Coordinates of N, CA and C in Angstrom, one line a residue:
M8 N -2.3 21.5 -11.1 CA -1.0 21.0 -9.8 C -1.3 19.8 -9.0
I9 N -2.9 19.5 -9.0 CA -3.0 18.1 -8.2 C -2.5 16.9 -9.4
L10 N -2.9 17.3 -10.2 CA -2.2 16.0 -11.6 C -0.8 16.1 -11.4
G11 N 0.0 16.9 -11.1 CA 1.3 16.6 -11.1 C 1.9 16.0 -9.7
V12 N 1.0 16.3 -8.6 CA 1.5 15.4 -7.6 C 1.1 14.2 -7.4
R13 N -0.1 13.8 -7.9 CA -0.5 12.5 -8.4 C 0.6 11.6 -9.4
E14 N 1.1 12.3 -9.9 CA 2.0 11.6 -11.1 C 3.1 11.6 -10.2
R15 N 3.7 12.5 -9.6 CA 5.1 12.4 -9.0 C 4.8 11.0 -8.0
L16 N 3.8 11.1 -7.2 CA 3.6 10.2 -6.0 C 3.6 8.9 -6.7
T17 N 2.7 8.6 -7.8 CA 2.8 7.3 -8.3 C 4.2 7.0 -9.1
E18 N 4.8 7.7 -9.4 CA 6.3 7.5 -9.9 C 7.1 7.0 -8.8
A19 N 7.0 7.9 -7.6 CA 7.7 7.5 -6.6 C 7.5 6.1 -5.8
I20 N 6.4 5.8 -5.9 CA 5.9 4.5 -5.0 C 6.4 3.5 -6.3
R21 N 6.2 3.5 -7.6 CA 6.7 2.6 -8.5 C 8.2 2.3 -8.4
M22 N 8.8 3.4 -8.4 CA 10.2 3.2 -8.0 C 10.8 2.5 -6.9
R23 N 9.9 2.7 -6.0 CA 10.0 1.9 -4.5 C 9.8 0.6 -4.7
L24 N 8.7 0.2 -5.4 CA 8.3 -1.5 -6.0 C 9.6 -2.2 -6.3
R25 N 10.4 -1.4 -7.2 CA 11.7 -2.3 -7.9 C 12.8 -3.0 -6.7
A26 N 12.6 -4.0 -6.6 CA 13.9 -4.7 -5.6 C 13.9 -6.1 -6.0
D27 N 14.9 -6.6 -5.2 CA 15.3 -8.0 -5.6 C 14.8 -8.8 -4.4
V28 N 14.1 -8.1 -3.3 CA 13.3 -8.7 -2.4 C 11.8 -8.6 -2.3
P29 N 11.5 -9.4 -1.5 CA 9.5 -9.2 -1.2 C 9.3 -7.7 -0.8
V30 N 8.3 -6.8 -1.4 CA 7.9 -5.6 -0.7 C 6.7 -5.5 -0.3
G31 N 6.2 -5.0 0.8 CA 5.2 -4.7 1.8 C 4.9 -3.5 2.0
I32 N 3.6 -3.5 2.3 CA 2.8 -2.2 3.0 C 2.6 -2.0 4.1
Y33 N 3.2 -0.7 5.1 CA 2.7 -1.1 6.4 C 1.5 -0.1 6.3
L34 N 0.1 -0.2 6.7 CA -1.0 0.0 6.4 C -1.3 0.4 7.9
S35 N -1.3 1.6 8.5 CA -1.6 2.3 9.7 C -3.2 2.8 9.7
G36 N -3.7 2.7 8.5 CA -5.2 3.2 8.8 C -5.5 4.7 8.4
G37 N -4.2 5.3 8.4 CA -4.2 6.6 8.0 C -4.7 7.1 6.7
I38 N -4.7 8.3 6.1 CA -4.8 8.4 4.8 C -3.4 8.4 4.0
D39 N -2.2 8.5 4.6 CA -1.0 8.3 3.7 C -1.0 6.9 3.3
S40 N -1.1 6.2 4.0 CA -1.1 4.8 4.1 C -2.0 4.1 3.1
S41 N -3.0 4.7 3.4 CA -4.3 4.3 2.4 C -4.3 4.2 1.0
L42 N -3.4 5.6 0.9 CA -3.1 6.3 -0.4 C -2.1 5.5 -1.1
V43 N -1.3 5.1 -0.6 CA 0.0 4.3 -1.0 C -0.4 2.7 -1.6
A44 N -1.4 2.1 -0.4 CA -1.8 1.2 -0.5 C -2.7 1.2 -2.1
G45 N -3.5 1.8 -2.1 CA -4.2 2.4 -3.4 C -3.6 2.4 -4.4
I46 N -2.5 3.4 -4.5 CA -1.8 3.6 -5.7 C -1.1 2.2 -5.9
V47 N -0.1 1.6 -5.0 CA 0.4 0.0 -5.4 C -0.9 -0.8 -5.8
T48 N -2.0 -0.9 -5.5 CA -3.0 -1.8 -6.1 C -3.2 -1.5 -7.7
H49 N -3.5 -0.3 -7.6 CA -3.4 0.1 -9.1 C -2.5 -0.3 -10.2
L50 N -1.3 -0.1 -9.8 CA 0.1 -0.4 -10.4 C 0.1 -2.0 -10.7
V51 N -0.3 -2.6 -9.4 CA -0.3 -4.3 -9.6 C -1.4 -4.6 -10.7
R52 N -2.7 -4.1 -10.5 CA -3.6 -4.9 -11.1 C -3.8 -4.0 -12.8
E53 N -3.5 -2.8 -12.7 CA -3.9 -2.5 -14.0 C -2.6 -2.3 -14.8
E54 N -1.5 -2.1 -14.2 CA -0.2 -1.9 -15.0 C 0.6 -3.0 -15.0
G55 N 0.3 -4.4 -14.3 CA 1.2 -5.4 -14.2 C 2.7 -4.9 -13.4
V56 N 2.5 -4.1 -12.5 CA 4.0 -3.8 -11.6 C 4.2 -4.8 -11.2
K57 N 5.3 -5.0 -10.9 CA 5.6 -6.2 -9.8 C 6.0 -5.8 -8.5
M58 N 5.7 -6.1 -7.3 CA 6.0 -5.8 -6.0 C 7.6 -6.6 -5.8
G59 N 8.7 -6.0 -5.8 CA 10.0 -6.5 -5.6 C 10.1 -8.0 -6.5
N60 N 10.7 -8.8 -5.8 CA 10.6 -10.0 -6.6 C 9.5 -11.2 -6.6
R61 N 8.4 -10.7 -6.1 CA 7.0 -11.2 -6.0 C 6.9 -11.5 -7.5
N62 N 5.8 -12.8 -7.5 CA 5.2 -13.0 -9.1 C 4.3 -11.8 -9.2
A63 N 3.9 -11.6 -10.4 CA 2.6 -10.8 -10.6 C 1.2 -11.1 -10.4
T64 N 1.3 -12.5 -9.9 CA -0.2 -12.9 -9.4 C -0.1 -13.2 -8.1
D65 N 1.0 -13.0 -7.1 CA 0.9 -13.0 -5.6 C 0.2 -11.9 -5.0
R66 N -0.2 -12.0 -3.9 CA -1.2 -10.9 -3.4 C -0.5 -9.5 -2.7
I67 N -0.9 -8.9 -2.5 CA -0.2 -7.3 -2.2 C 0.1 -7.5 -0.6
C68 N 0.9 -7.6 0.0 CA 1.4 -7.9 1.2 C 1.1 -6.4 2.0
C69 N 0.3 -6.6 3.1 CA 0.2 -5.4 4.0 C 0.3 -6.0 5.2
F70 N 1.2 -5.0 6.2 CA 1.3 -5.1 7.5 C 0.8 -4.1 8.4
S71 N 0.1 -4.3 9.6 CA -0.4 -3.2 10.3 C -0.3 -4.1 11.7
I72 N -0.6 -3.1 12.9 CA -0.7 -3.4 14.4 C -1.9 -3.3 14.7
E73 N -2.5 -4.2 15.7 CA -3.7 -4.3 16.2 C -3.7 -4.1 17.7
F74 N -4.0 -3.2 18.3 CA -3.9 -2.8 19.8 C -5.4 -3.5 20.4
P75 N -4.9 -3.6 21.7 CA -6.5 -4.0 22.4 C -7.6 -3.4 21.9
T76 N -8.7 -3.9 22.3 CA -10.3 -3.1 22.0 C -10.1 -1.6 22.9
D77 N -9.6 -1.8 23.9 CA -10.0 -0.6 24.9 C -8.7 0.5 24.4
S78 N -8.1 0.5 23.4 CA -6.9 1.3 23.0 C -7.3 2.5 22.3
N79 N -7.1 3.5 22.5 CA -7.2 4.7 21.5 C -6.4 5.0 20.2
F80 N -5.4 3.8 20.0 CA -4.6 3.9 19.1 C -4.7 2.7 18.2
D81 N -5.9 2.1 18.4 CA -6.3 0.7 17.7 C -6.8 1.3 16.0
E82 N -6.2 1.4 15.0 CA -6.9 1.4 14.0 C -7.2 0.4 12.8
S83 N -7.3 -0.9 13.6 CA -7.6 -1.9 12.7 C -8.7 -2.0 12.2
G84 N -9.6 -1.3 12.7 CA -10.9 -1.1 11.5 C -11.0 -0.6 10.7
M85 N -10.0 0.5 10.4 CA -9.8 1.6 9.3 C -9.0 0.6 8.4
C86 N -7.9 -0.2 8.8 CA -7.3 -0.8 7.9 C -8.3 -2.1 6.9
R87 N -9.0 -2.6 8.1 CA -9.9 -3.6 7.4 C -10.8 -2.8 6.1
T88 N -11.1 -1.5 6.4 CA -12.0 -1.1 5.3 C -10.9 -0.8 4.1
V89 N -9.7 -0.4 4.5 CA -8.9 -0.2 3.4 C -8.5 -1.4 2.4
L90 N -8.5 -2.2 3.1 CA -8.5 -3.9 2.3 C -9.5 -4.4 1.8
A91 N -10.6 -4.0 2.2 CA -11.6 -4.3 1.6 C -12.0 -4.4 0.1

């Protein structure tokens, strides 16, 4: 069952990377966007999949929002960990 979910999720992400414009990832620091970023990284590095109309050698574009340090909503630390 887990393998089936992984295969379906990977294929869904692969399909969404097909575009005639640049594609990016909104990285919130949560498990779902971290999982998407990891699968995209695998597809780009290991399988040579292109992100939209970008060159295969281009870096993967991730976007996130950073809140002031006193905010309970700031997930920038987790985002940095995922990007490392």
